[in-house]
Coordinates of N, CA and C in Angstrom, one line a residue:
Chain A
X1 N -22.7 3.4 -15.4 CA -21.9 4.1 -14.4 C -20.6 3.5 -14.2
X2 N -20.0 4.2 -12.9 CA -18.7 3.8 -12.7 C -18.7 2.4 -12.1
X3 N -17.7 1.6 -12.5 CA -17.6 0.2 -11.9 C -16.0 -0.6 -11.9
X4 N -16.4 -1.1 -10.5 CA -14.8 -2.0 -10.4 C -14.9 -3.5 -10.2
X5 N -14.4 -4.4 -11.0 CA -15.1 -5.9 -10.6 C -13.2 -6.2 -10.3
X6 N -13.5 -7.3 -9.3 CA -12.3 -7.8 -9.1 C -13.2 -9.6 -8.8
X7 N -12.1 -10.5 -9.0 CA -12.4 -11.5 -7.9 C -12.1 -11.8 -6.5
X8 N -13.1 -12.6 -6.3 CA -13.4 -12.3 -4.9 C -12.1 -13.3 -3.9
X9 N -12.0 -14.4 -4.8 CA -10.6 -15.0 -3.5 C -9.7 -15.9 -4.5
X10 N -8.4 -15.7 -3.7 CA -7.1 -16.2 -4.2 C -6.6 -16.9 -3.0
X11 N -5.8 -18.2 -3.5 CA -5.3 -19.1 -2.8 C -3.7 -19.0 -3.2
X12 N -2.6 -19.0 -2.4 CA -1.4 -19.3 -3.3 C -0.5 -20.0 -2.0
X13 N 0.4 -20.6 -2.1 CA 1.4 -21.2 -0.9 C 2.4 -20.2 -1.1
X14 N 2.9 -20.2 0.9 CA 3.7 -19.4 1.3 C 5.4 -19.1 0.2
X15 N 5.9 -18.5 -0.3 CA 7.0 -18.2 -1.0 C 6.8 -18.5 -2.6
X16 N 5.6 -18.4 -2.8 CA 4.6 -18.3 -4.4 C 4.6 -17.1 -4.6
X17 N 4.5 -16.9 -6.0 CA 4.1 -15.2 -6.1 C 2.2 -15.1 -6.0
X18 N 1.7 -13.9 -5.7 CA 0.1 -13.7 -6.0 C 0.0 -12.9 -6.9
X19 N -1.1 -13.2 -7.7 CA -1.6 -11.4 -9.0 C -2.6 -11.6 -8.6
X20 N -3.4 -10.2 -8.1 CA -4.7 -10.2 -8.1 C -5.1 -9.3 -9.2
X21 N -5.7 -9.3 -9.9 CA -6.7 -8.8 -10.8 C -7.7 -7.6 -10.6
X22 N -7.8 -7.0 -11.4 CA -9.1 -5.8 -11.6 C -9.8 -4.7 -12.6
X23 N -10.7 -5.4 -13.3 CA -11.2 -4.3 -14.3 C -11.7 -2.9 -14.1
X24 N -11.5 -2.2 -14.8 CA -12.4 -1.4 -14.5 C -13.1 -0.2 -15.8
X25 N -13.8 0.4 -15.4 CA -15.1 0.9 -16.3 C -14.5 2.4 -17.1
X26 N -14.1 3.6 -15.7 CA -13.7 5.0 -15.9 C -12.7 5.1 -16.9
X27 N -12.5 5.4 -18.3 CA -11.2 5.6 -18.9 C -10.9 7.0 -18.7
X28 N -11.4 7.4 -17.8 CA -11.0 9.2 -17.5 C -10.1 9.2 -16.1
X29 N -10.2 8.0 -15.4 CA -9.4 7.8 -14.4 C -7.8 8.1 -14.1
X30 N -7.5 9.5 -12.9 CA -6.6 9.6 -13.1 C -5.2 8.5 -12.5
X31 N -5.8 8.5 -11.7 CA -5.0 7.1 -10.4 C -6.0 6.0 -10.3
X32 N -4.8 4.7 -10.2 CA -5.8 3.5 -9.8 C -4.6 3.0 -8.7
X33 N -5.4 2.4 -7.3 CA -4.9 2.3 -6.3 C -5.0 0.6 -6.1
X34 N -4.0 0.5 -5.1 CA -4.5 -1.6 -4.4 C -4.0 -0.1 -2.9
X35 N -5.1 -1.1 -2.0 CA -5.6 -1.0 -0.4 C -5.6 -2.7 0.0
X36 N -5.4 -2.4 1.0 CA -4.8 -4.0 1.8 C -5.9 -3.8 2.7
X37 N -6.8 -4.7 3.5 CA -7.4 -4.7 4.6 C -7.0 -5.9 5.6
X38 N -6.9 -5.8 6.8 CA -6.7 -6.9 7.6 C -7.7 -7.2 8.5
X39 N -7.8 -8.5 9.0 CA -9.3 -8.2 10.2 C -9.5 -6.9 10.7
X40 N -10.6 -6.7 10.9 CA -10.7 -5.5 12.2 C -10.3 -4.6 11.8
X41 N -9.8 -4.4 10.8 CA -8.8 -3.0 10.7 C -9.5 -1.9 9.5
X42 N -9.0 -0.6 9.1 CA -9.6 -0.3 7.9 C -8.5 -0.4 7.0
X43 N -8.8 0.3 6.2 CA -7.8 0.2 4.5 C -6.9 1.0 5.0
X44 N -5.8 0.2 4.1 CA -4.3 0.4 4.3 C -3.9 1.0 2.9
X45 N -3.2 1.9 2.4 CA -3.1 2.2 0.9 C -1.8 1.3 1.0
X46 N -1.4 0.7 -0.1 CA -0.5 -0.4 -0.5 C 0.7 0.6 -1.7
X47 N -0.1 1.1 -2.8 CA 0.1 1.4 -3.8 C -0.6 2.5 -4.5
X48 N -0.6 3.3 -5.3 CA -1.0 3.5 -6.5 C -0.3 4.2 -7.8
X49 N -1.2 4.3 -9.1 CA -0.2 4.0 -10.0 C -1.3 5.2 -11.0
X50 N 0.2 5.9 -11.7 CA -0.5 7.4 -12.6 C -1.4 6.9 -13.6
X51 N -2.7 6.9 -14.1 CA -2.8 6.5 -15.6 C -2.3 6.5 -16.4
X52 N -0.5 7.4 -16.6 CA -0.1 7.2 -18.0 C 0.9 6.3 -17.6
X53 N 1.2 5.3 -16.5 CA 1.8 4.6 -16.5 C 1.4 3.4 -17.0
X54 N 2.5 2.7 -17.5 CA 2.2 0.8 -17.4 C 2.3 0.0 -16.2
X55 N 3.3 0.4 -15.2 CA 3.9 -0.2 -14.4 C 5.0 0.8 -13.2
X56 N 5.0 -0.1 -12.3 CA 5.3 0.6 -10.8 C 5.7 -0.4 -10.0
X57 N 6.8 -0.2 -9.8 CA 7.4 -1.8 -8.9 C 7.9 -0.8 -7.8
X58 N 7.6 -1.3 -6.3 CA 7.5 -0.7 -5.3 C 8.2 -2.1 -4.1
X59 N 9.3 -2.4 -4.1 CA 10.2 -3.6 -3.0 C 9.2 -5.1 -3.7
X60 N 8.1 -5.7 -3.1 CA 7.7 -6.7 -3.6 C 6.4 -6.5 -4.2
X61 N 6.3 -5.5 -4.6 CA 4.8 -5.3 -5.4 C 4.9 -4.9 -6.6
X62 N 4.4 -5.4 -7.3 CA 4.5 -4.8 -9.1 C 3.0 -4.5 -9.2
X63 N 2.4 -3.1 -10.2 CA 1.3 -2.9 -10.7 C 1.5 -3.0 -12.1
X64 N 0.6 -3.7 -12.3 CA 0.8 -3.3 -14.2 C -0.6 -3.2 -14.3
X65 N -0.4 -1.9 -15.3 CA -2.0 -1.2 -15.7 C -2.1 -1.1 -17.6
X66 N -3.3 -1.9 -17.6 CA -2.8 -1.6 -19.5 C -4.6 -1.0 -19.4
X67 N -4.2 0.1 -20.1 CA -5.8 0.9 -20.7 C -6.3 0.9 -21.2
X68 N -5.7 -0.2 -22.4 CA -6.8 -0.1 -23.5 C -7.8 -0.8 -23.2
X69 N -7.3 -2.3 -22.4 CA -8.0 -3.3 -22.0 C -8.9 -2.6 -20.5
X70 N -8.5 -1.4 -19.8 CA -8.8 -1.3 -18.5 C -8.7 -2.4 -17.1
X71 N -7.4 -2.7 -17.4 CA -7.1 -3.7 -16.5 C -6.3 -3.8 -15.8
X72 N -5.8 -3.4 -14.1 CA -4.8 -3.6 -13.3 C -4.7 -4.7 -12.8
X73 N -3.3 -5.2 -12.4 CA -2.8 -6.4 -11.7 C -2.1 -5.6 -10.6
X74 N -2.0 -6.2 -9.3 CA -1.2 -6.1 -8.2 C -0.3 -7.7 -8.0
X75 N 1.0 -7.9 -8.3 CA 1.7 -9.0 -8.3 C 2.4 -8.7 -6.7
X76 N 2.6 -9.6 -5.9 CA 3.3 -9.9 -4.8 C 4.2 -10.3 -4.9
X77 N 5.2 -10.4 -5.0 CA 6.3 -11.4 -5.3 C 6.7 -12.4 -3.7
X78 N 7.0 -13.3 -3.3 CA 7.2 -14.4 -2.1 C 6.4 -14.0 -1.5
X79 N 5.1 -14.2 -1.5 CA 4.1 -14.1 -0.8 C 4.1 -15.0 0.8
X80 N 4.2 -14.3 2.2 CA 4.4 -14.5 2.8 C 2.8 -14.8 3.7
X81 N 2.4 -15.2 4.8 CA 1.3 -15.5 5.8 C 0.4 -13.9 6.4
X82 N 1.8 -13.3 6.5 CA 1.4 -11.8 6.7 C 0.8 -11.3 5.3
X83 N 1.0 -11.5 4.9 CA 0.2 -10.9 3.6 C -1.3 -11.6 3.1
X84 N -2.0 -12.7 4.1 CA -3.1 -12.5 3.8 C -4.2 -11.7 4.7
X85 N -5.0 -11.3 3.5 CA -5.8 -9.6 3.8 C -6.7 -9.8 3.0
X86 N -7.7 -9.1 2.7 CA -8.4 -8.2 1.6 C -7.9 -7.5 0.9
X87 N -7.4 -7.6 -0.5 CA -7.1 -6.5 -1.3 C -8.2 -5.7 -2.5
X88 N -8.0 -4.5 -1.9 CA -9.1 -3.8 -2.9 C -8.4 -2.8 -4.0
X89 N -8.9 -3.0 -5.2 CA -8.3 -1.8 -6.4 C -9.7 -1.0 -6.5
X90 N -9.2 0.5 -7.0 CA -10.2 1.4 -6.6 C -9.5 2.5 -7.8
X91 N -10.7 3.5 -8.1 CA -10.1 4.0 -9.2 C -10.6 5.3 -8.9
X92 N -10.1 6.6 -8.9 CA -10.1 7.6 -8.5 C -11.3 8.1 -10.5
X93 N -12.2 8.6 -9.7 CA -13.3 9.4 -10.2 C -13.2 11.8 -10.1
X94 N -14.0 12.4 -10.4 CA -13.9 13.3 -10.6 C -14.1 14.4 -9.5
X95 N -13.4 14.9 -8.8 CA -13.1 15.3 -7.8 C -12.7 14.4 -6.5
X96 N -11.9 13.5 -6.6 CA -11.0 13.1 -5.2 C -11.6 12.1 -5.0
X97 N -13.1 11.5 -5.6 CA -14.1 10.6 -5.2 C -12.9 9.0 -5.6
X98 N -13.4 8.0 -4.9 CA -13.1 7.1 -5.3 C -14.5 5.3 -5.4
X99 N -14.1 4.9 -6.7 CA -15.1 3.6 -6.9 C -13.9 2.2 -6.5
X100 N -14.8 1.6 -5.8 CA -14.1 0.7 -5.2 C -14.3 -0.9 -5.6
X101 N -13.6 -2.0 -5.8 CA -13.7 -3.1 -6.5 C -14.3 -3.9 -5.4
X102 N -15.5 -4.8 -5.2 CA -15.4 -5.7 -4.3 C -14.1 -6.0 -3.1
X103 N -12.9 -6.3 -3.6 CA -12.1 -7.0 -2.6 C -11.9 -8.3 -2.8
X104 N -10.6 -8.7 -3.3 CA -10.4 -9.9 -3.2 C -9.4 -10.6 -1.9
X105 N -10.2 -11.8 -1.4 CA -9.6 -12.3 -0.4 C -8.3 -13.0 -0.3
X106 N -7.1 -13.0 0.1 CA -5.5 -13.4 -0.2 C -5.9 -14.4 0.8
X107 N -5.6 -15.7 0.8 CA -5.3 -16.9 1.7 C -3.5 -17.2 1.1
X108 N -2.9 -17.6 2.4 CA -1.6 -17.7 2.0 C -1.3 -18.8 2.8
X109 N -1.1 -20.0 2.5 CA -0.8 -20.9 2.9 C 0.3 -21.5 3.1
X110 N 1.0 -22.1 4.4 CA 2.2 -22.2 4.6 C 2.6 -23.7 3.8
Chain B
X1 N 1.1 13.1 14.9 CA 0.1 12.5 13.9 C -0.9 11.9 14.6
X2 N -2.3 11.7 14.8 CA -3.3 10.9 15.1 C -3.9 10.0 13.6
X3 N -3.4 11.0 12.6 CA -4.2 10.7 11.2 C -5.8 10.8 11.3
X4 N -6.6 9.9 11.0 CA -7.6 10.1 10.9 C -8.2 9.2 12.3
X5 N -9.0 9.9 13.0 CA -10.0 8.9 14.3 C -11.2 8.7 14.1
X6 N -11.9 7.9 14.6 CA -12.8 7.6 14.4 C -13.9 7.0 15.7
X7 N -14.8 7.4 16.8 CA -15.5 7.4 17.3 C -17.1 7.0 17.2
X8 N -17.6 6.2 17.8 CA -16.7 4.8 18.4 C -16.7 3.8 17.7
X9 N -16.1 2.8 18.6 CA -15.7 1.8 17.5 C -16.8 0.5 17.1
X10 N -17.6 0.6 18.2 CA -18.7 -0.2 18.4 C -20.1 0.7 18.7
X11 N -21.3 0.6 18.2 CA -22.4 0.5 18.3 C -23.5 0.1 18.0
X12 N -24.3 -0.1 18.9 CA -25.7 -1.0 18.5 C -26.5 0.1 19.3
X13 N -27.5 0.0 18.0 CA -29.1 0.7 17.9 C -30.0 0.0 18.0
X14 N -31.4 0.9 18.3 CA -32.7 0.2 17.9 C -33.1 0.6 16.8
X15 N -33.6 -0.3 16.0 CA -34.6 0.5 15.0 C -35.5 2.2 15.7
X16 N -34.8 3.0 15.0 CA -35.5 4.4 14.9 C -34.7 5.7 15.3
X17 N -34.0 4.6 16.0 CA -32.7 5.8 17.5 C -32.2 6.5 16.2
X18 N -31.6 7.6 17.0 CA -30.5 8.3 15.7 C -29.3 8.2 16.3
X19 N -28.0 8.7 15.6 CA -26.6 9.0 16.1 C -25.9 9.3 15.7
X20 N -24.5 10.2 15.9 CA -23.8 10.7 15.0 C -22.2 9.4 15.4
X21 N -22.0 9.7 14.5 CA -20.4 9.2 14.3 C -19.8 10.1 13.7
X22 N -18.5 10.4 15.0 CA -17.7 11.7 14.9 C -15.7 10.9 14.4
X23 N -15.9 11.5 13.1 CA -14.6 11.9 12.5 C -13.5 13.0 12.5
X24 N -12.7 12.7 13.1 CA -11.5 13.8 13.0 C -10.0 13.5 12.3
X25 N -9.6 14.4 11.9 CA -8.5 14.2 11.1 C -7.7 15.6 11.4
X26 N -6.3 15.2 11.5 CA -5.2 16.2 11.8 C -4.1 16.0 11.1
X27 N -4.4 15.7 9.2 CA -3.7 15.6 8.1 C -3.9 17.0 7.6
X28 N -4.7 18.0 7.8 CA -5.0 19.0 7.3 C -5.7 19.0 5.8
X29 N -6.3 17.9 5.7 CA -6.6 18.3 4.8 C -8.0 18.4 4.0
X30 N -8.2 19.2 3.3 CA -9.6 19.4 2.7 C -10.9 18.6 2.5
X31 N -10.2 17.7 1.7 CA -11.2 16.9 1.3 C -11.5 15.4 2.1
X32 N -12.6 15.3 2.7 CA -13.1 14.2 3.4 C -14.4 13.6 3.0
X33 N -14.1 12.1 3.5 CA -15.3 11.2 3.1 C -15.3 10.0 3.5
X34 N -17.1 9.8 3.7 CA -17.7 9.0 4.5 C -18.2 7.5 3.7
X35 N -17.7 6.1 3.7 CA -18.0 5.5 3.0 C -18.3 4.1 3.9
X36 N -19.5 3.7 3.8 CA -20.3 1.9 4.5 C -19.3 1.1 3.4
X37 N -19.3 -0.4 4.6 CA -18.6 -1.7 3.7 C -19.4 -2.4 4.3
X38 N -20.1 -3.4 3.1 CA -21.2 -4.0 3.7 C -19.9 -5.5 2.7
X39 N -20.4 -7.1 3.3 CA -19.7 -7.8 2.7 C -20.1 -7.9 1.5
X40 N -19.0 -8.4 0.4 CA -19.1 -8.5 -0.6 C -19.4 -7.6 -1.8
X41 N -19.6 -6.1 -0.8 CA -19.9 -5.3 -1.9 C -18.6 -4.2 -1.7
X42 N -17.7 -4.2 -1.5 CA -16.6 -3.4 -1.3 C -16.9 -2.0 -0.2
X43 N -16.6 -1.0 -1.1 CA -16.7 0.4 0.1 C -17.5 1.2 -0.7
X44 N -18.9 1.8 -0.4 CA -19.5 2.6 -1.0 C -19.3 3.7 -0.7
X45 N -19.4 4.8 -1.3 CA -19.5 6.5 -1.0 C -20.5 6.9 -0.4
X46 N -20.9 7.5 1.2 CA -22.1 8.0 1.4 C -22.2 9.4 0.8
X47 N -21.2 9.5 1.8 CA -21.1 11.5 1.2 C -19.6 11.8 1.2
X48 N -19.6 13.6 1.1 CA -18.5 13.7 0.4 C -17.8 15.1 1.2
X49 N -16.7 15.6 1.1 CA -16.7 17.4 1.5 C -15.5 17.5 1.0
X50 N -15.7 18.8 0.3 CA -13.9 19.3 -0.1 C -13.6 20.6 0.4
X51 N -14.7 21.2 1.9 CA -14.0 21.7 2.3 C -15.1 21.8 3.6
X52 N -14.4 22.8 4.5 CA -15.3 23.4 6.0 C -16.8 24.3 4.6
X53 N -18.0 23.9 5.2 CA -19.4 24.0 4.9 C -19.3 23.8 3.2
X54 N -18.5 22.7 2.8 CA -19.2 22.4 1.5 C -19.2 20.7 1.8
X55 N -20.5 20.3 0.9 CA -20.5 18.8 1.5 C -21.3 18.4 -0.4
X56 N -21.4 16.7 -0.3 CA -22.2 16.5 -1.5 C -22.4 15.1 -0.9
X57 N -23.1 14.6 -2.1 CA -23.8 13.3 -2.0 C -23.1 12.5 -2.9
X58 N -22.5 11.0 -2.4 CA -22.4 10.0 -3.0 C -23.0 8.8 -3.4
X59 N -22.9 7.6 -3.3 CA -23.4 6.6 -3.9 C -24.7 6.4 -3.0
X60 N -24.6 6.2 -1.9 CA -25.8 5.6 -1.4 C -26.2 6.9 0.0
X61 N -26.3 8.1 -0.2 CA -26.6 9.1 0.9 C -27.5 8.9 1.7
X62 N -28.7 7.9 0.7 CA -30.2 8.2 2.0 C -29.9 7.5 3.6
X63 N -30.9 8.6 3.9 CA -30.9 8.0 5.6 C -29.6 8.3 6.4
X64 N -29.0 9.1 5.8 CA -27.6 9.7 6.3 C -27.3 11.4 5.7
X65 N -27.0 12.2 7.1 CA -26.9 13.7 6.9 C -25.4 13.8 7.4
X66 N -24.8 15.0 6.6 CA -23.7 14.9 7.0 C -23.1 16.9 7.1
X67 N -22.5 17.1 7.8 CA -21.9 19.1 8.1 C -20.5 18.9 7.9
X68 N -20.2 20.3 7.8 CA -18.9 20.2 7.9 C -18.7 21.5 8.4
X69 N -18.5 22.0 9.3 CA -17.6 23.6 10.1 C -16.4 23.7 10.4
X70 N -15.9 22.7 10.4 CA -14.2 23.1 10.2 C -13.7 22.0 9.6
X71 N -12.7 22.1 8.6 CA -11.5 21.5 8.5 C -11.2 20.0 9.0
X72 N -11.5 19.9 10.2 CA -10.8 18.8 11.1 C -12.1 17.8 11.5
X73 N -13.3 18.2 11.2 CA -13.7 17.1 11.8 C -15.0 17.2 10.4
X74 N -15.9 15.9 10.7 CA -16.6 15.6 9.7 C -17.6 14.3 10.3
X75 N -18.7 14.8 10.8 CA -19.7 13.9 11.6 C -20.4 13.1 10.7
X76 N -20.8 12.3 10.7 CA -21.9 11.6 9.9 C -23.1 10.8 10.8
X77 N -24.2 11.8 10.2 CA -25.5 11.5 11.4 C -26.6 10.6 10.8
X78 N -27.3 9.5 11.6 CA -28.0 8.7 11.1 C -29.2 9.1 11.8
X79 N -30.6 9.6 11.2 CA -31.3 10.7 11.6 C -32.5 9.0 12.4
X80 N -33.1 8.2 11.5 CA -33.5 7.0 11.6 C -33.4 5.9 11.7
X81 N -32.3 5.1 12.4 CA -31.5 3.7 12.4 C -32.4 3.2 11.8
X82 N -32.5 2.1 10.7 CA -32.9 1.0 10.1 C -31.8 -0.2 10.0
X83 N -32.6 -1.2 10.1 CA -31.4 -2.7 10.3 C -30.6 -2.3 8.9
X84 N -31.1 -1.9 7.9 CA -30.5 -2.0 6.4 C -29.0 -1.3 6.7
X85 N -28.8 -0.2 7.8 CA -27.7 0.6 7.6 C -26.9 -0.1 8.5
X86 N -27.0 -1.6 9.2 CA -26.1 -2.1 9.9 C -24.8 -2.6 9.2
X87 N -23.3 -2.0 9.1 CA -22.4 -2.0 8.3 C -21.1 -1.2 9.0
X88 N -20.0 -1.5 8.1 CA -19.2 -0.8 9.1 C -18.7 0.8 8.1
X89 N -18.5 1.2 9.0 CA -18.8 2.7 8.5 C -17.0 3.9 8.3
X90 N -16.2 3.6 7.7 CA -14.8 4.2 7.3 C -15.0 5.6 7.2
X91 N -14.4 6.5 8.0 CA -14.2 7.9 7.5 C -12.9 8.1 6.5
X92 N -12.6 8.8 5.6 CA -11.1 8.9 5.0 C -10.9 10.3 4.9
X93 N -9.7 11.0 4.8 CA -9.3 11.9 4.2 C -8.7 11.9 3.2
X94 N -8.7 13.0 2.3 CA -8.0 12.6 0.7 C -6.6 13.5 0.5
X95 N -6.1 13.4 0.4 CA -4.3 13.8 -0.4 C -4.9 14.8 -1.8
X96 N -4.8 15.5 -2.0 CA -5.6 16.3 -3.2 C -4.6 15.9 -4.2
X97 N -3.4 15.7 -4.5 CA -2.5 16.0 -5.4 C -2.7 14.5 -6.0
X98 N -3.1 13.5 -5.4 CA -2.7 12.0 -6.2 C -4.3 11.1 -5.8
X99 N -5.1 12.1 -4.8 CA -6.6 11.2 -4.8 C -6.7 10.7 -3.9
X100 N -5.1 10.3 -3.1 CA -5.1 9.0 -2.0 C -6.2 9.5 -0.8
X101 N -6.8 8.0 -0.5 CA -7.1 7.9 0.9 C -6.6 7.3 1.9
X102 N -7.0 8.2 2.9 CA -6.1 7.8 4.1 C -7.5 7.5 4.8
X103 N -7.5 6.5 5.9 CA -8.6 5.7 6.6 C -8.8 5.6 7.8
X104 N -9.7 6.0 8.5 CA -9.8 6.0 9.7 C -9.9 4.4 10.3
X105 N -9.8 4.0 11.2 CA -10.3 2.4 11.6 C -11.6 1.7 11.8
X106 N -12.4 2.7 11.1 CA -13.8 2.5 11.7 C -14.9 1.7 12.8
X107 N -16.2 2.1 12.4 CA -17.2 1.9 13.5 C -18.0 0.9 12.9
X108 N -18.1 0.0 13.7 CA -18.9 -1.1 13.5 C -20.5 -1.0 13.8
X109 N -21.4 -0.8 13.3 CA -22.9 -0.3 13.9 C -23.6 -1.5 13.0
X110 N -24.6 -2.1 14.5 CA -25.7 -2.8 14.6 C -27.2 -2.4 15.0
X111 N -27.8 -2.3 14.0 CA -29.4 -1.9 14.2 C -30.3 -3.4 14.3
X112 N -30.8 -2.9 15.4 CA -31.7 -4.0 15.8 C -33.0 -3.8 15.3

């Protein structure tokens, strides 16, 4: 079946860049998304990116998606304190459904 | 805009009680869906609707019923609380043209 693995936590210091990572299974997938979560809060959409894209730079975010390998990055660029969250990649399935990656945890350290 | 709401934000059960958790949205839009985040396992699909009285099943449906009569709202009923379904519970609506979800702030539910 459908599947999304990501890892689960990243460390990086404040004004570092972050990549978070994420494979995934669906090569029929039309969009693959990053969602941000913060305590308490629900999902925030961040991003997402067409399948026939490579790449989508959005102010400090870059996606790069390569298909053959099935593998998205979400890059941060100056990763700031407010930017640690949960980030989740997620991949849009057949009719509107979406499969969701664990969530990797952003620690950002000053 | 309210976007999507989500009622309430806290509950605790006994094992057996039932309850609904009421979703509304004033994105207009079609397609909505009901998905648990339990840790470490990301967001699962309970169920699904892409429209007023059409509904389906996703990843993990049991022990959860779901209607849909209009448009705007989209309840999700827990007929039997079990401790297993204690989790927090995200309503979203979907964007048809690009897939996106949009997220309610969800309900946190504790079965005792």
């Amino acid at each position: 079946g459908e599947d999304v693995e990501q890892s689960l936590f990243l460390s990086v210091r404040e004004g570092d860049s972050s990549v978070i990572n994420c494979t995934y299974t669906d090569s029929s997938s039309t969009y693959l998304y990053w969602y941000k979560q913060e305590p308490g809060a629900g999902l925030q959409l961040l991003t997402y990116i067409f399948s026939n894209m490579d790449m989508k730079q959005d102010q400090r975010l870059t996606v790069l998606l390569n298909k053959k390998d099935k593998h998205l990055s979400l890059r941060i660029a100056d990763t700031q304190t407010g930017d640690s969250a949960i980030y989740f990649c997620a991949e849009s399935i057949r009719g509107g459904k979406l499969i969701f990656g664990q969530g990797t945890e952003l620690s950002v350290k000053p | 805009n309210a976007g999507v709401t989500q009622t309430p934000k806290f509950q605790v059960l006994k094992t057996g009680q039932s309850m609904t958790l009421q979703c509304a949205q004033d994105m207009n839009h079609e397609y909505m869906s009901w998905y648990r985040q339990d840790p470490g396992m990301g967001l699962r699909l309970i169920h699904y609707s892409v429209g007023a009285g059409i509904t389906d099943q996703g990843e993990v449906p049991n022990g959860y019923n779901v209607s849909r009569s209009t448009t705007e709202d989209f309840p999700l009923r827990l007929l039997s609380a079990a401790p297993s379904q204690t989790s927090v519970y995200f309503c979203a609506t979907v964007r048809e043209d690009t897939d996106t979800q949009y997220f309610g702030p969800g309900t946190r539910l504790t079965v005792l």
